[in-house]
mmCIF file of C-alpha atoms and ligand atoms in Angstrom:
data_model
loop_
_atom_site.group_PDB
_atom_site.id
_atom_site.type_symbol
_atom_site.label_atom_id
_atom_site.label_comp_id
_atom_site.label_asym_id
_atom_site.label_seq_id
_atom_site.Cartn_x
_atom_site.Cartn_y
_atom_site.Cartn_z
ATOM 1 C CA MET Q 1 7.141 -30.871 21.678
ATOM 2 C CA LYS Q 2 9.578 -27.921 21.576
ATOM 3 C CA ARG Q 3 11.951 -28.585 18.724
ATOM 4 C CA PRO Q 4 15.387 -27.067 18.199
ATOM 5 C CA SER Q 5 14.887 -25.456 14.782
ATOM 6 C CA THR Q 6 17.906 -23.473 13.600
ATOM 7 C CA VAL Q 7 15.973 -21.519 10.954
ATOM 8 C CA VAL Q 8 17.481 -18.081 10.346
ATOM 9 C CA GLU Q 9 15.643 -16.494 7.428
ATOM 10 C CA LEU Q 10 14.076 -17.037 4.012
ATOM 11 C CA GLU Q 11 15.987 -16.315 0.814
ATOM 12 C CA CYS Q 12 14.769 -15.905 -2.759
ATOM 13 C CA SER Q 13 15.882 -18.826 -4.932
ATOM 14 C CA ALA Q 14 16.410 -16.485 -7.892
ATOM 15 C CA CYS Q 15 17.549 -13.017 -6.731
ATOM 16 C CA GLY Q 16 18.810 -13.814 -3.220
ATOM 17 C CA LYS Q 17 16.630 -11.224 -1.451
ATOM 18 C CA LYS Q 18 16.200 -12.037 2.261
ATOM 19 C CA TYR Q 19 12.887 -12.296 4.139
ATOM 20 C CA ASP Q 20 11.871 -12.577 7.789
ATOM 21 C CA ALA Q 21 10.943 -16.209 8.535
ATOM 22 C CA SER Q 22 8.940 -15.305 11.645
ATOM 23 C CA VAL Q 23 5.997 -13.870 9.654
ATOM 24 C CA GLU Q 24 3.805 -15.172 6.804
ATOM 25 C CA GLN Q 25 5.684 -15.135 3.466
ATOM 26 C CA HIS Q 26 4.815 -16.440 0.041
ATOM 27 C CA LEU Q 27 6.720 -15.584 -3.167
ATOM 28 C CA CYS Q 28 9.584 -13.071 -3.560
ATOM 29 C CA THR Q 29 8.698 -9.673 -5.022
ATOM 30 C CA CYS Q 30 10.472 -10.980 -8.172
ATOM 31 C CA GLY Q 31 7.840 -13.744 -8.369
ATOM 32 C CA LYS Q 32 10.139 -16.670 -7.546
ATOM 33 C CA PRO Q 33 10.004 -19.163 -4.636
ATOM 34 C CA LEU Q 34 11.610 -18.515 -1.237
ATOM 35 C CA LEU Q 35 13.825 -21.089 0.461
ATOM 36 C CA ALA Q 36 14.424 -21.498 4.211
ATOM 37 C CA ARG Q 37 17.987 -21.016 5.439
ATOM 38 C CA TYR Q 38 19.363 -22.463 8.679
ATOM 39 C CA ASP Q 39 22.327 -22.083 10.986
ATOM 40 C CA LEU Q 40 23.804 -25.342 9.743
ATOM 41 C CA GLY Q 41 26.926 -25.085 11.892
ATOM 42 C CA SER Q 42 24.724 -25.179 14.941
ATOM 43 C CA ALA Q 43 22.394 -27.857 13.438
ATOM 44 C CA ALA Q 44 25.372 -30.163 12.818
ATOM 45 C CA THR Q 45 26.278 -30.260 16.497
ATOM 46 C CA SER Q 46 23.106 -32.125 17.486
ATOM 47 C CA LEU Q 47 21.848 -33.633 14.205
ATOM 48 C CA THR Q 48 24.091 -36.708 14.080
ATOM 49 C CA LEU Q 49 23.571 -40.352 13.053
ATOM 50 C CA GLU Q 50 24.073 -41.269 16.701
ATOM 51 C CA ASN Q 51 21.443 -38.833 18.035
ATOM 52 C CA LEU Q 52 18.983 -39.750 15.293
ATOM 53 C CA LYS Q 53 18.867 -43.338 16.594
ATOM 54 C CA THR Q 54 16.788 -42.283 19.592
ATOM 55 C CA ARG Q 55 14.408 -39.882 17.841
ATOM 56 C CA PRO Q 56 10.748 -40.500 16.855
ATOM 57 C CA ARG Q 57 10.321 -42.248 13.512
ATOM 58 C CA THR Q 58 8.722 -39.313 11.713
ATOM 59 C CA LEU Q 59 10.339 -36.661 9.535
ATOM 60 C CA TRP Q 60 10.268 -34.318 12.546
ATOM 61 C CA ARG Q 61 13.374 -36.181 13.683
ATOM 62 C CA TYR Q 62 15.285 -33.651 11.514
ATOM 63 C CA ALA Q 63 13.966 -30.757 13.630
ATOM 64 C CA GLU Q 64 17.150 -28.701 13.420
ATOM 65 C CA VAL Q 65 16.660 -28.272 9.651
ATOM 66 C CA LEU Q 66 12.895 -27.734 9.727
ATOM 67 C CA PRO Q 67 10.956 -24.584 10.670
ATOM 68 C CA ASN Q 68 9.583 -23.804 14.124
ATOM 69 C CA GLY Q 69 6.173 -24.821 15.359
ATOM 70 C CA HIS Q 70 4.316 -27.422 17.381
ATOM 71 C CA ALA Q 71 4.231 -30.261 14.819
ATOM 72 C CA VAL Q 72 0.872 -31.123 13.251
ATOM 73 C CA SER Q 73 1.867 -34.738 12.648
ATOM 74 C CA LEU Q 74 0.120 -37.923 11.504
ATOM 75 C CA GLY Q 75 3.272 -40.072 11.590
ATOM 76 C CA GLU Q 76 4.713 -39.118 8.185
ATOM 77 C CA GLY Q 77 8.194 -39.942 6.914
ATOM 78 C CA MET Q 78 10.773 -42.671 7.620
ATOM 79 C CA THR Q 79 9.200 -44.735 4.859
ATOM 80 C CA ALA Q 80 10.721 -48.077 3.942
ATOM 81 C CA LEU Q 81 13.702 -48.278 1.600
ATOM 82 C CA VAL Q 82 12.948 -51.627 0.005
ATOM 83 C CA PRO Q 83 15.614 -53.639 -1.859
ATOM 84 C CA VAL Q 84 14.101 -54.982 -5.107
ATOM 85 C CA PRO Q 85 16.609 -57.637 -6.222
ATOM 86 C CA ARG Q 86 14.394 -59.499 -8.720
ATOM 87 C CA LEU Q 87 13.393 -56.317 -10.484
ATOM 88 C CA GLY Q 88 17.043 -55.199 -10.420
ATOM 89 C CA ALA Q 89 18.290 -58.507 -11.843
ATOM 90 C CA SER Q 90 15.790 -58.230 -14.700
ATOM 91 C CA MET Q 91 17.607 -55.024 -15.737
ATOM 92 C CA GLY Q 92 21.127 -56.175 -14.884
ATOM 93 C CA LEU Q 93 21.306 -53.942 -11.773
ATOM 94 C CA ARG Q 94 22.675 -55.300 -8.509
ATOM 95 C CA ARG Q 95 21.680 -52.538 -6.074
ATOM 96 C CA LEU Q 96 18.186 -51.361 -6.857
ATOM 97 C CA TYR Q 97 15.878 -49.963 -4.147
ATOM 98 C CA VAL Q 98 12.388 -48.507 -3.986
ATOM 99 C CA LYS Q 99 11.719 -45.740 -1.481
ATOM 100 C CA ASP Q 100 8.070 -46.478 -0.831
ATOM 101 C CA GLU Q 101 6.336 -43.179 -0.199
ATOM 102 C CA GLY Q 102 2.950 -44.860 -0.540
ATOM 103 C CA LEU Q 103 3.387 -45.785 3.132
ATOM 104 C CA ASN Q 104 2.854 -42.186 4.280
ATOM 105 C CA PRO Q 105 -0.419 -40.919 5.819
ATOM 106 C CA THR Q 106 -2.888 -40.317 2.943
ATOM 107 C CA GLY Q 107 -0.814 -42.695 0.817
ATOM 108 C CA SER Q 108 1.663 -40.334 -0.797
ATOM 109 C CA PHE Q 109 4.812 -38.279 -0.258
ATOM 110 C CA LYS Q 110 2.605 -35.166 -0.290
ATOM 111 C CA ALA Q 111 2.102 -35.745 3.447
ATOM 112 C CA ARG Q 112 5.707 -34.654 3.986
ATOM 113 C CA GLY Q 113 5.182 -31.221 2.531
ATOM 114 C CA MET Q 114 1.839 -30.690 4.178
ATOM 115 C CA THR Q 115 2.849 -31.621 7.740
ATOM 116 C CA VAL Q 116 5.461 -28.855 7.614
ATOM 117 C CA ALA Q 117 3.402 -26.274 5.690
ATOM 118 C CA VAL Q 118 0.344 -26.732 7.927
ATOM 119 C CA THR Q 119 2.448 -26.676 11.100
ATOM 120 C CA ARG Q 120 3.842 -23.312 10.048
ATOM 121 C CA ALA Q 121 0.512 -21.952 8.790
ATOM 122 C CA LYS Q 122 -1.111 -22.812 12.120
ATOM 123 C CA GLN Q 123 1.641 -21.115 14.073
ATOM 124 C CA LEU Q 124 1.271 -18.012 11.905
ATOM 125 C CA GLY Q 125 -2.467 -17.895 12.667
ATOM 126 C CA ALA Q 126 -3.875 -18.917 9.253
ATOM 127 C CA ARG Q 127 -7.693 -19.003 9.294
ATOM 128 C CA ALA Q 128 -8.260 -21.102 6.135
ATOM 129 C CA LEU Q 129 -5.861 -23.032 3.920
ATOM 130 C CA ALA Q 130 -6.265 -23.376 0.152
ATOM 131 C CA ALA Q 131 -4.392 -25.189 -2.605
ATOM 132 C CA PRO Q 132 -4.807 -26.293 -6.199
ATOM 133 C CA THR Q 133 -3.891 -29.948 -6.636
ATOM 134 C CA ALA Q 134 -3.270 -32.642 -9.210
ATOM 135 C CA GLY Q 135 -4.758 -35.022 -6.615
ATOM 136 C CA ASN Q 136 -2.614 -36.294 -3.763
ATOM 137 C CA ALA Q 137 -1.531 -32.908 -2.418
ATOM 138 C CA GLY Q 138 -5.195 -32.019 -1.894
ATOM 139 C CA GLY Q 139 -5.837 -35.162 0.135
ATOM 140 C CA ALA Q 140 -2.765 -34.508 2.243
ATOM 141 C CA LEU Q 141 -3.633 -30.846 2.820
ATOM 142 C CA ALA Q 142 -7.201 -31.768 3.790
ATOM 143 C CA ALA Q 143 -5.922 -34.339 6.307
ATOM 144 C CA TYR Q 144 -3.379 -32.044 7.961
ATOM 145 C CA ALA Q 145 -5.840 -29.141 7.994
ATOM 146 C CA ALA Q 146 -8.306 -31.434 9.815
ATOM 147 C CA ALA Q 147 -5.559 -32.447 12.249
ATOM 148 C CA ALA Q 148 -4.769 -28.759 12.828
ATOM 149 C CA GLY Q 149 -8.420 -27.763 13.204
ATOM 150 C CA ILE Q 150 -8.230 -25.273 10.308
ATOM 151 C CA PRO Q 151 -10.727 -25.235 7.389
ATOM 152 C CA ALA Q 152 -9.335 -26.143 3.944
ATOM 153 C CA VAL Q 153 -10.387 -25.418 0.365
ATOM 154 C CA ILE Q 154 -9.131 -27.854 -2.271
ATOM 155 C CA VAL Q 155 -9.367 -26.898 -5.950
ATOM 156 C CA ILE Q 156 -9.078 -30.003 -8.106
ATOM 157 C CA PRO Q 157 -9.529 -31.026 -11.763
ATOM 158 C CA ALA Q 158 -12.928 -32.750 -12.134
ATOM 159 C CA ASP Q 159 -11.314 -35.848 -13.689
ATOM 160 C CA THR Q 160 -8.866 -36.489 -10.820
ATOM 161 C CA PRO Q 161 -8.994 -40.078 -9.471
ATOM 162 C CA LEU Q 162 -12.126 -40.534 -7.349
ATOM 163 C CA ALA Q 163 -10.145 -41.523 -4.248
ATOM 164 C CA ASN Q 164 -8.549 -38.064 -4.144
ATOM 165 C CA VAL Q 165 -11.894 -36.289 -4.239
ATOM 166 C CA MET Q 166 -13.374 -38.636 -1.644
ATOM 167 C CA GLU Q 167 -10.522 -38.252 0.813
ATOM 168 C CA CYS Q 168 -10.749 -34.431 0.653
ATOM 169 C CA GLN Q 169 -14.474 -34.617 1.313
ATOM 170 C CA ALA Q 170 -14.002 -37.145 4.125
ATOM 171 C CA PHE Q 171 -11.476 -34.851 5.814
ATOM 172 C CA GLY Q 172 -14.123 -32.128 5.812
ATOM 173 C CA ALA Q 173 -12.506 -29.843 3.228
ATOM 174 C CA LYS Q 174 -14.478 -27.738 0.785
ATOM 175 C CA VAL Q 175 -13.817 -29.267 -2.651
ATOM 176 C CA VAL Q 176 -14.066 -27.084 -5.761
ATOM 177 C CA LYS Q 177 -14.003 -29.195 -8.950
ATOM 178 C CA LEU Q 178 -12.955 -27.463 -12.173
ATOM 179 C CA ASN Q 179 -12.998 -28.651 -15.751
ATOM 180 C CA GLY Q 180 -9.326 -28.027 -16.387
ATOM 181 C CA LEU Q 181 -5.817 -28.793 -15.161
ATOM 182 C CA ILE Q 182 -3.904 -27.916 -11.993
ATOM 183 C CA SER Q 183 -2.789 -24.704 -13.718
ATOM 184 C CA ASP Q 184 -6.452 -23.616 -13.966
ATOM 185 C CA CYS Q 185 -6.993 -24.597 -10.323
ATOM 186 C CA GLY Q 186 -3.953 -22.478 -9.396
ATOM 187 C CA LYS Q 187 -5.465 -19.458 -11.131
ATOM 188 C CA TYR Q 188 -8.706 -19.980 -9.195
ATOM 189 C CA VAL Q 189 -6.868 -19.971 -5.855
ATOM 190 C CA ALA Q 190 -4.826 -16.885 -6.834
ATOM 191 C CA GLU Q 191 -7.983 -15.005 -7.844
ATOM 192 C CA HIS Q 192 -9.960 -15.883 -4.709
ATOM 193 C CA LYS Q 193 -7.409 -16.006 -1.910
ATOM 194 C CA ASP Q 194 -7.264 -12.321 -0.903
ATOM 195 C CA ARG Q 195 -11.018 -11.815 -0.930
ATOM 196 C CA GLU Q 196 -11.663 -15.060 0.959
ATOM 197 C CA GLY Q 197 -8.723 -14.692 3.390
ATOM 198 C CA TRP Q 198 -7.115 -17.989 2.354
ATOM 199 C CA TYR Q 199 -3.526 -18.881 3.227
ATOM 200 C CA ASP Q 200 -2.145 -20.101 -0.121
ATOM 201 C CA VAL Q 201 -0.437 -23.503 0.215
ATOM 202 C CA SER Q 202 0.181 -23.892 -3.567
ATOM 203 C CA THR Q 203 3.382 -25.669 -4.611
ATOM 204 C CA LEU Q 204 6.384 -23.366 -3.994
ATOM 205 C CA LYS Q 205 4.093 -20.384 -3.232
ATOM 206 C CA GLU Q 206 4.804 -20.880 0.453
ATOM 207 C CA PRO Q 207 8.311 -21.837 1.594
ATOM 208 C CA TYR Q 208 7.718 -24.935 3.720
ATOM 209 C CA ARG Q 209 6.287 -27.776 1.634
ATOM 210 C CA ILE Q 210 9.725 -28.109 0.099
ATOM 211 C CA GLU Q 211 11.222 -28.325 3.591
ATOM 212 C CA GLY Q 212 9.058 -31.344 4.329
ATOM 213 C CA LYS Q 213 9.883 -32.966 0.985
ATOM 214 C CA LYS Q 214 13.613 -32.482 1.412
ATOM 215 C CA THR Q 215 13.515 -34.969 4.294
ATOM 216 C CA MET Q 216 13.394 -37.726 1.630
ATOM 217 C CA GLY Q 217 17.046 -36.810 0.999
ATOM 218 C CA TYR Q 218 17.907 -36.875 4.711
ATOM 219 C CA GLU Q 219 16.251 -40.270 5.080
ATOM 220 C CA LEU Q 220 18.221 -41.762 2.203
ATOM 221 C CA TRP Q 221 21.434 -40.637 3.885
ATOM 222 C CA GLU Q 222 20.313 -42.113 7.182
ATOM 223 C CA GLN Q 223 18.981 -45.357 5.692
ATOM 224 C CA PHE Q 224 22.201 -45.895 3.701
ATOM 225 C CA GLU Q 225 24.094 -45.251 6.978
ATOM 226 C CA GLY Q 226 25.735 -42.000 6.066
ATOM 227 C CA LYS Q 227 25.986 -42.505 2.299
ATOM 228 C CA LEU Q 228 23.916 -41.468 -0.690
ATOM 229 C CA PRO Q 229 22.965 -43.551 -3.745
ATOM 230 C CA ASP Q 230 24.555 -42.987 -7.169
ATOM 231 C CA VAL Q 231 21.292 -42.377 -9.020
ATOM 232 C CA ILE Q 232 17.807 -41.213 -7.928
ATOM 233 C CA LEU Q 233 14.814 -41.504 -10.253
ATOM 234 C CA TYR Q 234 11.948 -39.229 -9.371
ATOM 235 C CA PRO Q 235 8.551 -38.813 -11.077
ATOM 236 C CA THR Q 236 8.465 -35.082 -11.663
ATOM 237 C CA GLY Q 237 5.347 -32.945 -11.735
ATOM 238 C CA GLY Q 238 5.913 -29.687 -9.848
ATOM 239 C CA GLY Q 239 9.388 -30.994 -9.043
ATOM 240 C CA VAL Q 240 9.251 -30.121 -5.360
ATOM 241 C CA GLY Q 241 10.596 -33.489 -4.237
ATOM 242 C CA LEU Q 242 13.539 -33.253 -6.595
ATOM 243 C CA ILE Q 243 14.373 -29.660 -5.662
ATOM 244 C CA GLY Q 244 13.889 -30.503 -1.990
ATOM 245 C CA MET Q 245 16.269 -33.462 -2.040
ATOM 246 C CA CYS Q 246 18.944 -31.399 -3.809
ATOM 247 C CA LYS Q 247 18.514 -28.699 -1.152
ATOM 248 C CA ALA Q 248 18.960 -31.386 1.516
ATOM 249 C CA PHE Q 249 22.197 -32.554 -0.128
ATOM 250 C CA ASP Q 250 23.563 -28.984 -0.171
ATOM 251 C CA GLU Q 251 22.719 -28.625 3.521
ATOM 252 C CA MET Q 252 24.403 -31.957 4.264
ATOM 253 C CA GLN Q 253 27.554 -30.816 2.508
ATOM 254 C CA GLU Q 254 27.557 -27.598 4.525
ATOM 255 C CA MET Q 255 27.205 -29.658 7.707
ATOM 256 C CA GLY Q 256 30.214 -31.708 6.634
ATOM 257 C CA TRP Q 257 28.242 -34.927 6.186
ATOM 258 C CA ILE Q 258 29.026 -35.443 2.493
ATOM 259 C CA GLY Q 259 31.464 -34.084 -0.089
ATOM 260 C CA ALA Q 260 30.745 -32.343 -3.382
ATOM 261 C CA ALA Q 261 29.607 -35.532 -5.195
ATOM 262 C CA ARG Q 262 25.852 -35.845 -5.728
ATOM 263 C CA PRO Q 263 23.459 -38.594 -6.764
ATOM 264 C CA ARG Q 264 22.589 -38.107 -10.443
ATOM 265 C CA MET Q 265 18.974 -36.902 -10.399
ATOM 266 C CA VAL Q 266 16.631 -38.226 -13.079
ATOM 267 C CA ALA Q 267 13.329 -36.453 -13.748
ATOM 268 C CA VAL Q 268 10.781 -38.925 -15.115
ATOM 269 C CA GLN Q 269 7.719 -37.461 -16.844
ATOM 270 C CA ALA Q 270 4.750 -38.776 -18.793
ATOM 271 C CA GLU Q 271 4.913 -38.529 -22.570
ATOM 272 C CA GLY Q 272 1.569 -36.696 -22.440
ATOM 273 C CA CYS Q 273 2.900 -33.986 -20.091
ATOM 274 C CA ALA Q 274 6.639 -33.467 -20.275
ATOM 275 C CA PRO Q 275 7.576 -29.773 -20.023
ATOM 276 C CA ILE Q 276 10.845 -30.507 -18.205
ATOM 277 C CA VAL Q 277 11.972 -33.261 -20.598
ATOM 278 C CA LYS Q 278 11.187 -31.033 -23.571
ATOM 279 C CA ALA Q 279 13.279 -28.204 -22.125
ATOM 280 C CA TRP Q 280 16.063 -30.617 -21.131
ATOM 281 C CA ASP Q 281 16.270 -32.133 -24.617
ATOM 282 C CA ALA Q 282 16.369 -28.636 -26.145
ATOM 283 C CA HIS Q 283 19.149 -27.553 -23.684
ATOM 284 C CA GLN Q 284 16.956 -24.774 -22.301
ATOM 285 C CA ASN Q 285 17.096 -23.257 -18.807
ATOM 286 C CA SER Q 286 13.352 -22.824 -18.475
ATOM 287 C CA ALA Q 287 10.313 -24.840 -19.538
ATOM 288 C CA ALA Q 288 7.464 -23.705 -21.790
ATOM 289 C CA PHE Q 289 3.828 -24.469 -20.885
ATOM 290 C CA PHE Q 290 2.987 -27.978 -22.168
ATOM 291 C CA GLU Q 291 -0.251 -27.749 -24.161
ATOM 292 C CA ASN Q 292 -3.034 -30.386 -23.988
ATOM 293 C CA ALA Q 293 -1.470 -32.249 -21.083
ATOM 294 C CA GLU Q 294 -2.887 -35.726 -20.608
ATOM 295 C CA THR Q 295 -1.753 -38.781 -18.627
ATOM 296 C CA ILE Q 296 -3.179 -41.371 -16.233
ATOM 297 C CA ALA Q 297 -0.416 -40.394 -13.801
ATOM 298 C CA SER Q 298 -2.446 -37.503 -12.406
ATOM 299 C CA GLY Q 299 0.446 -36.258 -10.266
ATOM 300 C CA LEU Q 300 2.521 -35.731 -13.406
ATOM 301 C CA ARG Q 301 -0.163 -33.625 -15.090
ATOM 302 C CA VAL Q 302 1.597 -30.348 -14.270
ATOM 303 C CA PRO Q 303 1.994 -28.468 -17.573
ATOM 304 C CA GLY Q 304 3.686 -25.326 -16.207
ATOM 305 C CA PRO Q 305 5.811 -26.075 -13.130
ATOM 306 C CA LEU Q 306 6.791 -22.935 -11.201
ATOM 307 C CA GLY Q 307 10.118 -24.495 -10.207
ATOM 308 C CA ASP Q 308 11.264 -25.163 -13.801
ATOM 309 C CA LEU Q 309 14.495 -23.134 -13.490
ATOM 310 C CA LEU Q 310 15.438 -24.910 -10.275
ATOM 311 C CA ILE Q 311 14.597 -28.387 -11.589
ATOM 312 C CA LEU Q 312 16.603 -27.924 -14.794
ATOM 313 C CA SER Q 313 19.573 -26.438 -12.987
ATOM 314 C CA MET Q 314 19.589 -29.346 -10.514
ATOM 315 C CA LEU Q 315 19.538 -31.902 -13.324
ATOM 316 C CA ARG Q 316 22.536 -30.126 -14.861
ATOM 317 C CA GLN Q 317 24.441 -29.707 -11.590
ATOM 318 C CA THR Q 318 24.065 -33.369 -10.631
ATOM 319 C CA LYS Q 319 24.865 -34.650 -14.162
ATOM 320 C CA GLY Q 320 21.409 -36.127 -14.257
ATOM 321 C CA THR Q 321 18.937 -36.468 -17.081
ATOM 322 C CA ALA Q 322 15.232 -36.353 -17.929
ATOM 323 C CA LEU Q 323 13.089 -38.766 -19.912
ATOM 324 C CA THR Q 324 9.493 -39.679 -20.660
ATOM 325 C CA VAL Q 325 7.481 -42.875 -20.451
ATOM 326 C CA THR Q 326 4.080 -43.613 -21.948
ATOM 327 C CA ASP Q 327 0.928 -44.420 -19.993
ATOM 328 C CA GLU Q 328 0.944 -47.972 -21.371
ATOM 329 C CA GLU Q 329 4.534 -48.433 -20.178
ATOM 330 C CA MET Q 330 3.537 -47.194 -16.703
ATOM 331 C CA LEU Q 331 0.636 -49.634 -16.498
ATOM 332 C CA HIS Q 332 2.876 -52.492 -17.541
ATOM 333 C CA ALA Q 333 5.649 -51.495 -15.130
ATOM 334 C CA GLY Q 334 3.160 -51.182 -12.287
ATOM 335 C CA ARG Q 335 2.176 -54.821 -12.754
ATOM 336 C CA GLU Q 336 5.804 -55.859 -12.969
ATOM 337 C CA LEU Q 337 6.715 -54.065 -9.721
ATOM 338 C CA ALA Q 338 3.670 -55.462 -7.926
ATOM 339 C CA ALA Q 339 4.069 -59.052 -9.103
ATOM 340 C CA SER Q 340 7.846 -59.280 -8.782
ATOM 341 C CA GLU Q 341 8.375 -57.333 -5.549
ATOM 342 C CA GLY Q 342 5.056 -56.913 -3.707
ATOM 343 C CA ILE Q 343 4.870 -53.121 -4.075
ATOM 344 C CA PHE Q 344 1.522 -51.738 -5.225
ATOM 345 C CA ALA Q 345 2.544 -48.450 -6.810
ATOM 346 C CA ALA Q 346 0.922 -45.345 -8.203
ATOM 347 C CA PRO Q 347 1.473 -44.958 -11.982
ATOM 348 C CA GLU Q 348 3.884 -42.101 -11.141
ATOM 349 C CA GLY Q 349 6.048 -44.540 -9.185
ATOM 350 C CA ALA Q 350 5.760 -47.212 -11.860
ATOM 351 C CA ALA Q 351 7.071 -44.661 -14.377
ATOM 352 C CA THR Q 352 10.469 -44.736 -12.667
ATOM 353 C CA VAL Q 353 10.731 -48.504 -13.230
ATOM 354 C CA ILE Q 354 10.539 -48.080 -17.005
ATOM 355 C CA ALA Q 355 12.923 -45.143 -16.923
ATOM 356 C CA THR Q 356 15.459 -47.229 -14.981
ATOM 357 C CA ARG Q 357 15.147 -50.083 -17.450
ATOM 358 C CA LYS Q 358 15.817 -47.711 -20.354
ATOM 359 C CA LEU Q 359 18.795 -46.061 -18.653
ATOM 360 C CA ALA Q 360 20.291 -49.417 -17.624
ATOM 361 C CA ALA Q 361 19.903 -50.731 -21.173
ATOM 362 C CA SER Q 362 21.658 -47.694 -22.647
ATOM 363 C CA GLY Q 363 24.533 -47.955 -20.153
ATOM 364 C CA TRP Q 364 23.726 -44.593 -18.504
ATOM 365 C CA ILE Q 365 23.251 -46.580 -15.279
ATOM 366 C CA GLN Q 366 25.996 -49.132 -14.571
ATOM 367 C CA PRO Q 367 25.309 -52.582 -13.024
ATOM 368 C CA GLU Q 368 27.189 -51.865 -9.765
ATOM 369 C CA GLU Q 369 25.586 -48.499 -9.094
ATOM 370 C CA THR Q 370 23.207 -47.968 -6.174
ATOM 371 C CA VAL Q 371 19.916 -46.781 -7.614
ATOM 372 C CA VAL Q 372 16.801 -45.529 -5.802
ATOM 373 C CA LEU Q 373 13.379 -45.271 -7.429
ATOM 374 C CA PHE Q 374 10.728 -43.176 -5.751
ATOM 375 C CA ASN Q 375 7.318 -44.716 -5.585
ATOM 376 C CA THR Q 376 5.634 -41.448 -4.651
ATOM 377 C CA GLY Q 377 2.165 -42.852 -3.974
ATOM 378 C CA THR Q 378 0.168 -45.970 -3.237
ATOM 379 C CA GLY Q 379 -1.637 -47.843 -5.990
ATOM 380 C CA TYR Q 380 -4.683 -48.136 -3.741
ATOM 381 C CA LYS Q 381 -5.729 -44.594 -4.668
ATOM 382 C CA TYR Q 382 -5.656 -45.296 -8.419
ATOM 383 C CA ALA Q 383 -8.511 -47.739 -8.912
ATOM 384 C CA GLU Q 384 -9.264 -46.373 -12.405
ATOM 385 C CA ALA Q 385 -5.688 -46.739 -13.680
ATOM 386 C CA TRP Q 386 -5.241 -50.158 -12.103
ATOM 387 C CA GLN Q 387 -8.478 -51.376 -13.641
ATOM 388 C CA ARG Q 388 -7.035 -50.406 -17.021
ATOM 389 C CA ALA Q 389 -3.698 -52.061 -16.202
ATOM 390 C CA LEU Q 390 -5.324 -55.350 -15.276
ATOM 391 C CA GLN Q 391 -7.664 -55.269 -18.280
ATOM 392 C CA SER Q 392 -4.771 -54.744 -20.674
ATOM 393 C CA ALA Q 393 -2.905 -57.603 -18.957
ATOM 394 C CA ARG Q 394 -5.810 -59.934 -19.791
ATOM 395 C CA THR Q 395 -5.724 -58.962 -23.459
ATOM 396 C CA GLU Q 396 -1.922 -59.267 -23.805
HETATM 397 C C1 LIG Z 401 1.944 -39.704 -6.753
HETATM 398 C C2 LIG Z 401 2.637 -38.449 -7.208
HETATM 399 N N1 LIG Z 401 3.855 -38.549 -7.714
HETATM 400 C C3 LIG Z 401 4.543 -37.465 -8.148
HETATM 401 C C4 LIG Z 401 3.992 -36.202 -8.115
HETATM 402 C C5 LIG Z 401 4.807 -35.034 -8.599
HETATM 403 O O1 LIG Z 401 5.404 -34.422 -7.501
HETATM 404 P P1 LIG Z 401 6.345 -33.153 -7.526
HETATM 405 O O2 LIG Z 401 5.465 -31.965 -7.480
HETATM 406 O O3 LIG Z 401 7.211 -33.224 -6.299
HETATM 407 O O4 LIG Z 401 7.162 -33.240 -8.779
HETATM 408 C C6 LIG Z 401 2.705 -36.042 -7.585
HETATM 409 C C7 LIG Z 401 2.083 -34.706 -7.545
HETATM 410 O O5 LIG Z 401 0.898 -34.528 -7.454
HETATM 411 C C8 LIG Z 401 2.006 -37.190 -7.134
HETATM 412 O O6 LIG Z 401 0.793 -37.084 -6.600
HETATM 413 ZN ZN1 LIG Z 402 13.576 -12.784 -5.852
#
């Protein structure tokens, strides 16, 4: 399908230097991530609520604000926005929703980033794709690489949930297990990529995963019929989803869809790995490496996120906040969400339930506000964590 992308160029998120979007690009010479820029005036003429009604129900429906390329698609995006009234009532909230990203191919929102990154990598002639992963991104990359017919190398901590390792292997990827964290896996990819000829798909080290993730913001606007919620709670590891949605909101404003008001963005992290919350509480602009990171929410085990400056500035700009939850709280909240609303969540998603409860109790979220929690992954991939959750339920 030929899609009407309006991409113009890439621009450094820190120093503003411009790059040609028609060739392979990774980081800026200053070391910071590049962001895709579009001709939004032209995009706005065809990207309308009316036109969207007739488009395919995948994230490629937002073609004008995505890069060029013949889409490598497995049906990702347009996930359900589920009202959760019982859960909401238990916190005194009247308009609570879960955006259920567990419904994506490979069971997580990582599919969004990978469909776009792999589409672009294929068009640019990449011969092998490689990425470090906390778990779900590896599974998604392996699936889209298989769909594109390109070999993939996934570098993964040895103690990642078994389902993540198995899916990568099933998709035919080469899996390198390391005794360490995603930061160690990232170093491995950086050290090997030139010699091996790998196209590096690491978080924010190529410009297009964020473009796929930003479609979560476009979908909210579409699913709320041209409006945005008041508050968005997002389990933050690398922060790409959060940065991506804020980018989407800026694009929407430039297209005249929304005004200057923004949903207040809330970064939810695990107590055992909370570099962003630590920086936020200390009123800092950047985050220090979080030592000895440990949590059952494997996707939140990102001790040194490359997008720290962007995440913190977006929390400030949207008058948001950042807070932690413990593993035990996540396990408990996962059971609550499953039993009260029928959503089987990843611990990362369950973390947002606890965070909402805390913010509603403190009055930071008001009863009438429209609130969206992101369940970023399916519980079906977290057998180990769920086993623990159900065991602790029996002993309570
Ligand atoms: C289920 C899940 N939730 C959240 C995250 C964190 O995502 P982000 O990098 O967008 O902050 C991950 C990352 O691996 C994940 O797998
Ligand atoms: Zn730069």
